[in-house]
mmCIF file of N, CA and C in Angstrom:
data_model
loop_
_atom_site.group_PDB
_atom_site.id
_atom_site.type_symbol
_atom_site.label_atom_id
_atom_site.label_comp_id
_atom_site.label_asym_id
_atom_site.label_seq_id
_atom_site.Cartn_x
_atom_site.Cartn_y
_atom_site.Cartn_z
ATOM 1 N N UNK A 1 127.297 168.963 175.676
ATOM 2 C CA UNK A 1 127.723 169.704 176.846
ATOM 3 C C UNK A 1 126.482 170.166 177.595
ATOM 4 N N UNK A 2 126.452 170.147 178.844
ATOM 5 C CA UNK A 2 125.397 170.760 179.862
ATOM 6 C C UNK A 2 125.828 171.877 180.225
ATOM 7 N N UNK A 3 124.713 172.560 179.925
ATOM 8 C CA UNK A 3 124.850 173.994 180.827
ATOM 9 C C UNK A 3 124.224 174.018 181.950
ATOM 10 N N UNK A 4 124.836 174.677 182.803
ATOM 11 C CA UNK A 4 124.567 174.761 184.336
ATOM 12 C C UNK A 4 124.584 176.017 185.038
ATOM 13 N N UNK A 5 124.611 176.135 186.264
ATOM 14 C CA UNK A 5 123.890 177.360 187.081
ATOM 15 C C UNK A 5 125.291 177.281 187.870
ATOM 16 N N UNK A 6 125.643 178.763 187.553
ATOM 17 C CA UNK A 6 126.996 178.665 188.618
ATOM 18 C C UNK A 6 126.771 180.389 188.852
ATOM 19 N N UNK A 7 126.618 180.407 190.443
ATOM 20 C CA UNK A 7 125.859 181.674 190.546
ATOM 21 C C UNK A 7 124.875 182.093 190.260
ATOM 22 N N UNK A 8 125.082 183.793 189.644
ATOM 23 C CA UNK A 8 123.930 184.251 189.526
ATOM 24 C C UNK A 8 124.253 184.277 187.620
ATOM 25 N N UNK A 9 124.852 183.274 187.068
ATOM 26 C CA UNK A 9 125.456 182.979 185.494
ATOM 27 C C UNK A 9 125.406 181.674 185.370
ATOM 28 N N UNK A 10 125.501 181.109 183.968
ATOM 29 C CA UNK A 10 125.644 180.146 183.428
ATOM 30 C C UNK A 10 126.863 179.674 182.998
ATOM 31 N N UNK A 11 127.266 177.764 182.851
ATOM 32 C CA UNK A 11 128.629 177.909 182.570
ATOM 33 C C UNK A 11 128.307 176.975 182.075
ATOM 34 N N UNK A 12 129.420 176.509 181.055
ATOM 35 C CA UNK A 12 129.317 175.310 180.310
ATOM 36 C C UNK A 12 130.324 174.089 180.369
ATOM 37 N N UNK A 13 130.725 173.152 180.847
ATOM 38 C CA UNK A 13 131.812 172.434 181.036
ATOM 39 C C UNK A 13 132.423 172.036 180.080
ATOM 40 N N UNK A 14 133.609 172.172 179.670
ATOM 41 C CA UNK A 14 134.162 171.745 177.620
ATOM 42 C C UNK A 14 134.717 170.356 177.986
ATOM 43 N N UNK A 15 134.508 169.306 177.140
ATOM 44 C CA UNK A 15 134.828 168.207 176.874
ATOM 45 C C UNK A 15 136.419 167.955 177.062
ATOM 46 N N UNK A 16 137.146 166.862 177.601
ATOM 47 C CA UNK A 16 138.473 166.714 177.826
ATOM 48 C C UNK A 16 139.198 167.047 176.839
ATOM 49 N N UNK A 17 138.530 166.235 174.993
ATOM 50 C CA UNK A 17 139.247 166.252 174.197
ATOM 51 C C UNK A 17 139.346 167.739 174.007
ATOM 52 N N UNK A 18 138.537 168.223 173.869
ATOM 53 C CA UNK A 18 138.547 169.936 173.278
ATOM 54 C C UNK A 18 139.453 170.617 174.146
ATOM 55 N N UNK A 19 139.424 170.688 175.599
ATOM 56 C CA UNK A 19 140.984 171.110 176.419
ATOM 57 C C UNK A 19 142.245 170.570 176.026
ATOM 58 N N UNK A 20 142.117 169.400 175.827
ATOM 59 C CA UNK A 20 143.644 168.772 175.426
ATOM 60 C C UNK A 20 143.747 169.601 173.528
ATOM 61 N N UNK A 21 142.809 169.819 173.003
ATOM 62 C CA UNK A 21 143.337 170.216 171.621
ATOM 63 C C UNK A 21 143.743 171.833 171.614
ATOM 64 N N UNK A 22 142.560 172.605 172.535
ATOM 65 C CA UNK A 22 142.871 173.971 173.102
ATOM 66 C C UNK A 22 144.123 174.085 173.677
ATOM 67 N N UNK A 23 144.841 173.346 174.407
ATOM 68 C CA UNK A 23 146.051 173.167 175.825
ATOM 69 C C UNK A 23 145.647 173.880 176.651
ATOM 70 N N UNK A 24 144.445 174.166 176.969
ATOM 71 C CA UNK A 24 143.562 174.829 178.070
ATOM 72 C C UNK A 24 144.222 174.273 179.423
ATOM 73 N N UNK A 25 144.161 175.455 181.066
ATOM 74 C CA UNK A 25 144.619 174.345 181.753
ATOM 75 C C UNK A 25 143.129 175.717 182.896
ATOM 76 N N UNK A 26 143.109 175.672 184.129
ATOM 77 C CA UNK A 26 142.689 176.427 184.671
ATOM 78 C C UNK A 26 142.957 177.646 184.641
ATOM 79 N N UNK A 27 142.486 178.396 185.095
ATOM 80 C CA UNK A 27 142.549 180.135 184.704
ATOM 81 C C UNK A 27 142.855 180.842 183.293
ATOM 82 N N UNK A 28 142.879 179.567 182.466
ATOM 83 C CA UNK A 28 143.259 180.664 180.819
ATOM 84 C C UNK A 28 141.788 180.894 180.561
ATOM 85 N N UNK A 29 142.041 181.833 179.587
ATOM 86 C CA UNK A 29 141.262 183.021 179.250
ATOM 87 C C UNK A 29 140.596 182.068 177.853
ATOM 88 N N UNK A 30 139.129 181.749 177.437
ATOM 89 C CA UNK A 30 138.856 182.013 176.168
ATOM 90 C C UNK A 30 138.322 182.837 175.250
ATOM 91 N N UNK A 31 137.612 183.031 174.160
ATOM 92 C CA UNK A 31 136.784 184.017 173.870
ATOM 93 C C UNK A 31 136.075 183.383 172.796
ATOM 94 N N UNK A 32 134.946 183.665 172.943
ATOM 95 C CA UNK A 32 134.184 183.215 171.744
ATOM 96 C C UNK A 32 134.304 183.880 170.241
ATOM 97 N N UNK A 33 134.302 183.009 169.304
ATOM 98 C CA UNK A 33 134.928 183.685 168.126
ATOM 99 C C UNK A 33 133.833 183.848 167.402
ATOM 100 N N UNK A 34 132.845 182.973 167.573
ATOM 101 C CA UNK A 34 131.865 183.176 166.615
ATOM 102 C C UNK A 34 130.557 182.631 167.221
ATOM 103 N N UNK A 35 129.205 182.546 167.044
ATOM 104 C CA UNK A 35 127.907 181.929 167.651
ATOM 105 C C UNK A 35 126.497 182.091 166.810
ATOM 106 N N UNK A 36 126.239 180.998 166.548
ATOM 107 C CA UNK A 36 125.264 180.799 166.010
ATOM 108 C C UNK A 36 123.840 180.390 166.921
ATOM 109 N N UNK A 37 122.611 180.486 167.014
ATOM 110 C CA UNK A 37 121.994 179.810 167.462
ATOM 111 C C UNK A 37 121.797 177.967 167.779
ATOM 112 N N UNK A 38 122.805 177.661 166.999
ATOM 113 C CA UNK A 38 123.209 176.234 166.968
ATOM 114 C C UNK A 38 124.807 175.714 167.157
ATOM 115 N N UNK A 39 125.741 176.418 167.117
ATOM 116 C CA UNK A 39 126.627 176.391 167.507
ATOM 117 C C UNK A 39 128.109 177.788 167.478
ATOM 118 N N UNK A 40 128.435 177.280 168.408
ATOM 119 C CA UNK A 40 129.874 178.049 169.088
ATOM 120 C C UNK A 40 130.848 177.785 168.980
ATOM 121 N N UNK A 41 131.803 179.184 168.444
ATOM 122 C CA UNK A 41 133.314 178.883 168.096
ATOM 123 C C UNK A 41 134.195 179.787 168.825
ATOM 124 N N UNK A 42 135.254 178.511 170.012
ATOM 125 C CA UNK A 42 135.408 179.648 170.736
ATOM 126 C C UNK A 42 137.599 179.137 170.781
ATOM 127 N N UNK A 43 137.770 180.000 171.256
ATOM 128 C CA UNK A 43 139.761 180.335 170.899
ATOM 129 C C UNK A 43 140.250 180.380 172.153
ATOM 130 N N UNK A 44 141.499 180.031 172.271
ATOM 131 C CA UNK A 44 142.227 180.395 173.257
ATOM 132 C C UNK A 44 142.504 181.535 173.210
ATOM 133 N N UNK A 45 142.555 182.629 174.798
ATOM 134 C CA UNK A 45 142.602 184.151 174.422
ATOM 135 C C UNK A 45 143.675 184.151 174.674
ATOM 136 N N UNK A 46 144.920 184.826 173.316
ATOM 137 C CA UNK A 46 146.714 185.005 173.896
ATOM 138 C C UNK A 46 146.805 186.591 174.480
ATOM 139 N N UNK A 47 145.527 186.885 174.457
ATOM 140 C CA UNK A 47 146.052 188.377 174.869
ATOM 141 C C UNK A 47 147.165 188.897 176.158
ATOM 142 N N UNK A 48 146.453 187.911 177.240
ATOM 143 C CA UNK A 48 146.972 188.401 178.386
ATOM 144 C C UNK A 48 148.467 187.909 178.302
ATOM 145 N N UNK A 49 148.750 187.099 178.000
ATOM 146 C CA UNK A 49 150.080 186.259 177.802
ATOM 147 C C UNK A 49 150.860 186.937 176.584
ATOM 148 N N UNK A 50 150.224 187.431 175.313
ATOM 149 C CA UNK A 50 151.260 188.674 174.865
ATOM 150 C C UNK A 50 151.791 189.911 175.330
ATOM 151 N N UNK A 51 150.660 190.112 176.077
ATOM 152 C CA UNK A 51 150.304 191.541 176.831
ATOM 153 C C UNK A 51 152.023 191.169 178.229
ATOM 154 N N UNK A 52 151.784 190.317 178.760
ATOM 155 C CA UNK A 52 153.171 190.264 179.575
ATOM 156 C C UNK A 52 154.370 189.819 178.766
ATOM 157 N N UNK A 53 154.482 189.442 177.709
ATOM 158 C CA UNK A 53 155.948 189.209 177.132
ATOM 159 C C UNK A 53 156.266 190.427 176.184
ATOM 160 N N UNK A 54 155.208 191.357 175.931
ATOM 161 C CA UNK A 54 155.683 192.826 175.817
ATOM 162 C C UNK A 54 156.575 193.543 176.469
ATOM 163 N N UNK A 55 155.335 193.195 177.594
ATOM 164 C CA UNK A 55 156.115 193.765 178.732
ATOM 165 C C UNK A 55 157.534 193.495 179.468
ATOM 166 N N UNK A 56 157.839 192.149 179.235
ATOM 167 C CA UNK A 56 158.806 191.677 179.758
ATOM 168 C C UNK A 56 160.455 192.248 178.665
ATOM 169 N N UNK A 57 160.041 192.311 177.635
ATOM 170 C CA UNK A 57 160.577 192.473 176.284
ATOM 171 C C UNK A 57 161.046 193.908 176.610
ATOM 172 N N UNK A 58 160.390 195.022 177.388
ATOM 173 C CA UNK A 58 160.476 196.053 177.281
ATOM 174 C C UNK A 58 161.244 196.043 178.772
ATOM 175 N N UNK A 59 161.682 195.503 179.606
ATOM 176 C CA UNK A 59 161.872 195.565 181.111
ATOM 177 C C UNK A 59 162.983 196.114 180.921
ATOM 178 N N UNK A 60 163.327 197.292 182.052
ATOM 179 C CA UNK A 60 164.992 197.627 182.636
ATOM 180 C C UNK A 60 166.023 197.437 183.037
ATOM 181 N N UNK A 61 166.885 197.072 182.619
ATOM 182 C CA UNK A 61 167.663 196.326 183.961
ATOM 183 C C UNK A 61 167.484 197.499 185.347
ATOM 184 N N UNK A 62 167.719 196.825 186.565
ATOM 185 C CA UNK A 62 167.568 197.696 187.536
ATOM 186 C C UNK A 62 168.920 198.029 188.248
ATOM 187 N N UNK A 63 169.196 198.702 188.783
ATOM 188 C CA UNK A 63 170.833 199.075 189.418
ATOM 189 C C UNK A 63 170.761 198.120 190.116
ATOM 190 N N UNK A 64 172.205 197.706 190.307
ATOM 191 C CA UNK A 64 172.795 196.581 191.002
ATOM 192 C C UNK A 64 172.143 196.637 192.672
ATOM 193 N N UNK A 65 172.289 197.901 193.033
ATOM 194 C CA UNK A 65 171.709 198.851 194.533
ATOM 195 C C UNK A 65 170.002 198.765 194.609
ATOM 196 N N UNK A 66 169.834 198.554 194.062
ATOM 197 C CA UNK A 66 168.150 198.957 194.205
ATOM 198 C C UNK A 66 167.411 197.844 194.933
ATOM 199 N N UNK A 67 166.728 198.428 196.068
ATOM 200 C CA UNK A 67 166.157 197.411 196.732
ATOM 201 C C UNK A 67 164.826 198.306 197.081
ATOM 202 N N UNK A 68 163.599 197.424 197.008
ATOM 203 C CA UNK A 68 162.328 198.100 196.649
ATOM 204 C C UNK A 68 161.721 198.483 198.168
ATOM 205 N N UNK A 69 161.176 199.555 198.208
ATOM 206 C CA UNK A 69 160.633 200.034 199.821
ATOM 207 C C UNK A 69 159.104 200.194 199.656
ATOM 208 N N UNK A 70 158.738 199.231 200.289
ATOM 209 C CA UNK A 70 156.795 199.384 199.463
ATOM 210 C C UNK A 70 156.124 200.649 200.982
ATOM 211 N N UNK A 71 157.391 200.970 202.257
ATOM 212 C CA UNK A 71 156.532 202.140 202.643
ATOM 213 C C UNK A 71 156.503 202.858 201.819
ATOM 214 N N UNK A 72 157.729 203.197 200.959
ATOM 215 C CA UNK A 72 158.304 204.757 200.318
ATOM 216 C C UNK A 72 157.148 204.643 198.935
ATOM 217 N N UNK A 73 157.195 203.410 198.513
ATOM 218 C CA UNK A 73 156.136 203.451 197.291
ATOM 219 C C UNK A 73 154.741 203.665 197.400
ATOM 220 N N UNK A 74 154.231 203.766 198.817
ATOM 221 C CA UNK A 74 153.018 203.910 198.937
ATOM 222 C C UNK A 74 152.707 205.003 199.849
ATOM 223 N N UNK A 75 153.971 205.454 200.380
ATOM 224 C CA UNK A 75 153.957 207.520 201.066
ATOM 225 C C UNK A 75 153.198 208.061 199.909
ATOM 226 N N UNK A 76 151.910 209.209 200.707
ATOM 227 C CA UNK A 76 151.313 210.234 199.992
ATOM 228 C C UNK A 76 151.317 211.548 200.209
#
């Protein structure tokens, strides 16, 4: 893999196979799991994607009536 200059940071481009084994697609999250001076072990991050099916898990139903007013939600 080449590392390269993207900005004022470095980035590394991951190999096709390693996305197709990750199911990586654009905008997911990874994290490095581990790093050695010789090599890197890095994960798909599920955080953000548990973090919303919590949330979703926990949702209200809303009254049949309720229709959202983003003036009234943003009056100070």
């Amino acid at each position: 893999m080449l590392v390269s200059k993207w900005g004022n940071s470095l980035a590394v481009r991951l190999p096709k196979a390693l996305v197709e084994d990750l199911g990586l697609k654009p905008g997911d999250d990874v994290a490095v799991v581990s790093a050695t001076p010789r090599r890197i072990a890095i994960a798909r991050d599920e955080r953000r994607v548990l973090a919303v099916k919590r949330m979703r898990a926990r949702a209200w139903p809303l009254p049949e009536d309720y229709v959202f007013d983003r003036n009234e939600a943003n009056a100070r």
